Coordinates of C-alpha atoms in Angstrom, one line a residue:
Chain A
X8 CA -8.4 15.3 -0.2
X9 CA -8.9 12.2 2.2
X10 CA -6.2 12.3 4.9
X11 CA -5.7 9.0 7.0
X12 CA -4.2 9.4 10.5
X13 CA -3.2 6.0 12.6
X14 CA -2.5 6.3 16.2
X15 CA 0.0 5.6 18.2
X16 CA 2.7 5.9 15.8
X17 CA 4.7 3.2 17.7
X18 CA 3.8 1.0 20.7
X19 CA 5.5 -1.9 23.0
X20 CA 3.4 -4.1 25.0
X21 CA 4.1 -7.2 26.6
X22 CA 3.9 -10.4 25.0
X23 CA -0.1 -11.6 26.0
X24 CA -1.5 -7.8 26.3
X25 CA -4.2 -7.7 23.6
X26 CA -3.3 -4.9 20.7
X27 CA -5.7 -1.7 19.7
X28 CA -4.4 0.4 16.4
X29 CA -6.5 3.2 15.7
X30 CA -7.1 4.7 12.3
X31 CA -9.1 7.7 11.0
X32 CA -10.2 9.2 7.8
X33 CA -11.6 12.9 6.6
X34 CA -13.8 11.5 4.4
X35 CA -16.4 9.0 5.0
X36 CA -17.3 8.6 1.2
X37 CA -14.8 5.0 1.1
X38 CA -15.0 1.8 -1.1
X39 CA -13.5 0.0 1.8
X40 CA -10.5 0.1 4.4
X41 CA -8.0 -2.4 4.2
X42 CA -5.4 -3.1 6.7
X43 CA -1.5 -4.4 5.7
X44 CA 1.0 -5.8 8.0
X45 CA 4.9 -4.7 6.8
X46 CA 7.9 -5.5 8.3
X47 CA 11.0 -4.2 8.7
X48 CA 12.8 -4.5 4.9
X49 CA 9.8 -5.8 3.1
X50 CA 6.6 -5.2 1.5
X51 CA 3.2 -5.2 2.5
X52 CA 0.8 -8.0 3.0
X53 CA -2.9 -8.2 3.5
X54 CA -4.7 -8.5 6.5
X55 CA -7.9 -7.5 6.4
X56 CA -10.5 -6.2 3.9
X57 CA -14.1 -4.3 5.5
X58 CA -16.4 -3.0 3.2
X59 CA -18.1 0.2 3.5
X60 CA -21.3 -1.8 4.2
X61 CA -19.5 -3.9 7.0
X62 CA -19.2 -2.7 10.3
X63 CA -16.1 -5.5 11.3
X64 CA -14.0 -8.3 9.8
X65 CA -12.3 -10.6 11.7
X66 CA -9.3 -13.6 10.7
X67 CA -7.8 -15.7 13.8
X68 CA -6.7 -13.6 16.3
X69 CA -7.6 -10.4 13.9
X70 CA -10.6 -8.3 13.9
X71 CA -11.0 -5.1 12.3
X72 CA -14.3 -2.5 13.1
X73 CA -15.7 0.2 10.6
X74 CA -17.4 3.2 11.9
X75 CA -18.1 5.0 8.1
X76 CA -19.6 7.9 9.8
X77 CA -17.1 8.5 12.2
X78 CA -14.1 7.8 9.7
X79 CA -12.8 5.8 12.1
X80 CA -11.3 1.9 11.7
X81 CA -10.1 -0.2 14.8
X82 CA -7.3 -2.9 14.6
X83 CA -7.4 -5.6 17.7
X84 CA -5.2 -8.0 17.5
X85 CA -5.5 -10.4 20.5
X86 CA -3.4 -12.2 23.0
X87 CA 0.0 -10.6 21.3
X88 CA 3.2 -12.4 20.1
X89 CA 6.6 -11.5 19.7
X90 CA 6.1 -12.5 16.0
X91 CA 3.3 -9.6 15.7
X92 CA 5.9 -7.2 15.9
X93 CA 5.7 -5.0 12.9
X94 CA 4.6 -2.0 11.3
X95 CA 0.6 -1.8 10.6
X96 CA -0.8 0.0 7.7
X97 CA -3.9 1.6 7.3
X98 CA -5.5 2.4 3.5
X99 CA -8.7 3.5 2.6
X100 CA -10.2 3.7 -0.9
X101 CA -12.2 6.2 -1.5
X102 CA -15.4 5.8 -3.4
X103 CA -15.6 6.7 -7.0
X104 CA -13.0 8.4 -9.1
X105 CA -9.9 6.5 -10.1
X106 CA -9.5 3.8 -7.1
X107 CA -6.2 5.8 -5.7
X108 CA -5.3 4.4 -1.9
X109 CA -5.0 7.0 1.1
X110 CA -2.7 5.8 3.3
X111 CA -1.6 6.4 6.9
X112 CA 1.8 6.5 8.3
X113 CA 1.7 3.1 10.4
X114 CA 1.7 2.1 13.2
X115 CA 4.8 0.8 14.6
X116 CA 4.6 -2.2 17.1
X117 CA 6.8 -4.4 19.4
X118 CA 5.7 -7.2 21.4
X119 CA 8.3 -7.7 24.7
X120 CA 8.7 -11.4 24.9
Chain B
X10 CA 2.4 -18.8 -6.4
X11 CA 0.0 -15.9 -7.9
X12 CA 1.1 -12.2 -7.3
X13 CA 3.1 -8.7 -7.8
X14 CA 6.4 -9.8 -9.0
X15 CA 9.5 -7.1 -8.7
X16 CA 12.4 -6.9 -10.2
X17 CA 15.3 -6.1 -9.5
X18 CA 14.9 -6.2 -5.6
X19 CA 17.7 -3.7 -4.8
X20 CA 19.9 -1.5 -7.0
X21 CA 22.6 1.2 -6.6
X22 CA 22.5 4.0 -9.6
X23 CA 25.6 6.7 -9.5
X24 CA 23.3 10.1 -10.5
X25 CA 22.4 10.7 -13.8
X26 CA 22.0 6.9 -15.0
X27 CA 19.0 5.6 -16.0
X28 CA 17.3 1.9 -15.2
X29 CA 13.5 0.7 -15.4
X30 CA 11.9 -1.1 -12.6
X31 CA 9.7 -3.9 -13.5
X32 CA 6.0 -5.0 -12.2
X33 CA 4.1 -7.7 -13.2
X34 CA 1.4 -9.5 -11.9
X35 CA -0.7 -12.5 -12.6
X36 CA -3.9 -12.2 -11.4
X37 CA -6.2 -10.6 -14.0
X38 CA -6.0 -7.2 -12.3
X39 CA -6.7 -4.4 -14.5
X40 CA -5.5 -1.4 -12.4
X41 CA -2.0 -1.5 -11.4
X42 CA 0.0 1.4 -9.4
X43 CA 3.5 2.8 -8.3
X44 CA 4.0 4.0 -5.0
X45 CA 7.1 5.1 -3.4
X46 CA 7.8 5.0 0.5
X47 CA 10.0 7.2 2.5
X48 CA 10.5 7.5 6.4
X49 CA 8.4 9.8 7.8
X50 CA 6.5 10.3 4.6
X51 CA 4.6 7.2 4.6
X52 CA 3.9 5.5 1.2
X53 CA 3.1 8.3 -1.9
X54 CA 2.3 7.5 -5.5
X55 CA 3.8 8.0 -8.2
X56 CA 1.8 6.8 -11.3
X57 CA -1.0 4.8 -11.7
X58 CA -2.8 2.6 -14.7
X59 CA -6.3 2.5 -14.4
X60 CA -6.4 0.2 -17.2
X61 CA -4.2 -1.1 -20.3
X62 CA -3.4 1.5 -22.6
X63 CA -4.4 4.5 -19.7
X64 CA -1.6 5.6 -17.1
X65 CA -2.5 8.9 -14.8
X66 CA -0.4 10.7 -12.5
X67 CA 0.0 10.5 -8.9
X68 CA 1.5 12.8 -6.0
X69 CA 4.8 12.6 -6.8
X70 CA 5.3 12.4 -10.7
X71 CA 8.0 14.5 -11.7
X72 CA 11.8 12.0 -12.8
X73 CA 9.7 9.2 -13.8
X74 CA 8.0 8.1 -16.8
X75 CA 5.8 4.8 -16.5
X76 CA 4.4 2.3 -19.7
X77 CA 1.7 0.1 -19.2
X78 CA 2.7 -2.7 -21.6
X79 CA 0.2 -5.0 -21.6
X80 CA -2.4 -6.0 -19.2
X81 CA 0.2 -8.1 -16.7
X82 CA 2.9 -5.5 -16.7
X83 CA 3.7 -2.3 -15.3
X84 CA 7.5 -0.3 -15.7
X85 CA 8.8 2.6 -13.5
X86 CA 11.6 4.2 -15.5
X87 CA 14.1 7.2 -13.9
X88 CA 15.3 8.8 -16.5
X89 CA 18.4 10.7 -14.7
X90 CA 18.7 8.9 -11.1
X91 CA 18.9 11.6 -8.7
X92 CA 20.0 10.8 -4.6
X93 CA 16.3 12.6 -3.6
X94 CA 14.9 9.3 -5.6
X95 CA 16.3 7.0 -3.4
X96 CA 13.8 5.0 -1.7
X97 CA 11.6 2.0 -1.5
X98 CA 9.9 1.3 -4.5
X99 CA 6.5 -0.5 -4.2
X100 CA 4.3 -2.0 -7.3
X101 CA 0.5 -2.5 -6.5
X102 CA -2.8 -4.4 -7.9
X103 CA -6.6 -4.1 -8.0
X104 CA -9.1 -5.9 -10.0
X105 CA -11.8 -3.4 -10.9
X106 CA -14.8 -3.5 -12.5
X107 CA -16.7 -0.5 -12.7
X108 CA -18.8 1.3 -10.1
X109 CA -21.1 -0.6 -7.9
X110 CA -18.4 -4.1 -7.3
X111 CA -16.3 -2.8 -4.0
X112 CA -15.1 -6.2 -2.8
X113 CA -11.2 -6.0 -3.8
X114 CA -8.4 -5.5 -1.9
X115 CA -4.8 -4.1 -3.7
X116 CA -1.9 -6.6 -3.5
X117 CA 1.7 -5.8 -3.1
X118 CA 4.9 -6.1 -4.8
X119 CA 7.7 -7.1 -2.5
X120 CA 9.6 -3.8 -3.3
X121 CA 12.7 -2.7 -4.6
X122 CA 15.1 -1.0 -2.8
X123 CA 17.0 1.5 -4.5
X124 CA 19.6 3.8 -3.6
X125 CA 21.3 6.6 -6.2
X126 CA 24.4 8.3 -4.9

């Protein structure tokens, strides 16, 4: 069964300090890793979609790594705002079988104005 | 705008009643999913649709019954409301198409937040 850990499971920086979310997976056999943004009271929205082919992604101040054979997936989010403060998701898909997300827990941030 | 529409967005059951949480989306996807989330638990699911006319269980199955009744629409349905089902109720997307095309992401409903007392 593919278990996803993310680490920290909450952070507070100050507002400017770049942003590292870590994220690993048991089982390197994945579709693709996608990365959601939720916050508090709502649902979840897209961030970022790698490929098990791609090694990073990257969207404005975003930019997501792969390392398959290390089940391992970086989030770095640069030059932090107050209005990144949110919950960051984690999901992996594994390959084959019935296309059935693994998700971690989150990880919880707040960027200090 | 194109998506995973909810409904309702919150609701209060006493224990014992029934209601049917609704998901539809508009995008062609053919795979559509239930998830519930739960502090400390993260997000689990519930049922899933793989296609129309196919639904499959999840994690956490047991006090719900799901219908995939067409291609756009998806229904969660709690049969006796109990207070361990309240939670956040999350409605999902994927187009697939077959093995071999990995470039979709899942999009989400906004939720609905229900509590049963």
């Amino acid at each position: 069964k593919q278990e996803v850990t993310q680490i920290p499971a909450a952070l507070s920086v100050p507002e400017g300090e770049n942003l590292v979310l870590n994220c690993s997976f048991t089982d390197s056999a994945i579709y693709n890793l996608q990365w959601f943004r939720q916050d508090p009271g709502k649902g979840l929205t897209s961030l970022l979609l790698i490929q098990s082919s791609q090694r990073e992604q990257t969207s404005g101040r975003l930019n997501a790594s792969l390392d398959k054979s290390s089940g391992r997936s970086t989030l770095y989010i640069a030059a932090s705002q107050p209005g990144d403060s949110a919950t960051y998701l984690c999901a992996v898909r594994p390959a084959g079988g019935n296309n059935r997300l693994a998700f971690g827990k989150g990880n919880q941030v707040v960027v200090i104005p | 705008n194109a998506g995973v529409t909810q409904t309702p967005k919150f609701q209060v059951l006493k224990t014992g009643q029934s209601m049917t949480l609704q998901c539809a989306q508009d995008m062609n996807h053919n795979s559509m999913y239930w998830y519930r989330q739960d502090p400390g638990m993260g997000l689990r699911l519930i049922y899933y649709s793989a296609s129309e006319g196919t639904t499959d269980k999840g994690e956490v199955p047991n006090g719900y019954n799901v219908s995939r009744l067409n291609k756009r629409e998806f229904s969660l349905r709690l049969e006796s409301a109990a207070p361990s089902q309240t939670s956040v109720y999350f409605c999902a997307s994927i187009f697939t198409s077959g093995q071999g095309i990995l470039a979709y992401g899942y999009t989400f409903g906004s939720g609905t937040r229900l509590t049963v007392v």
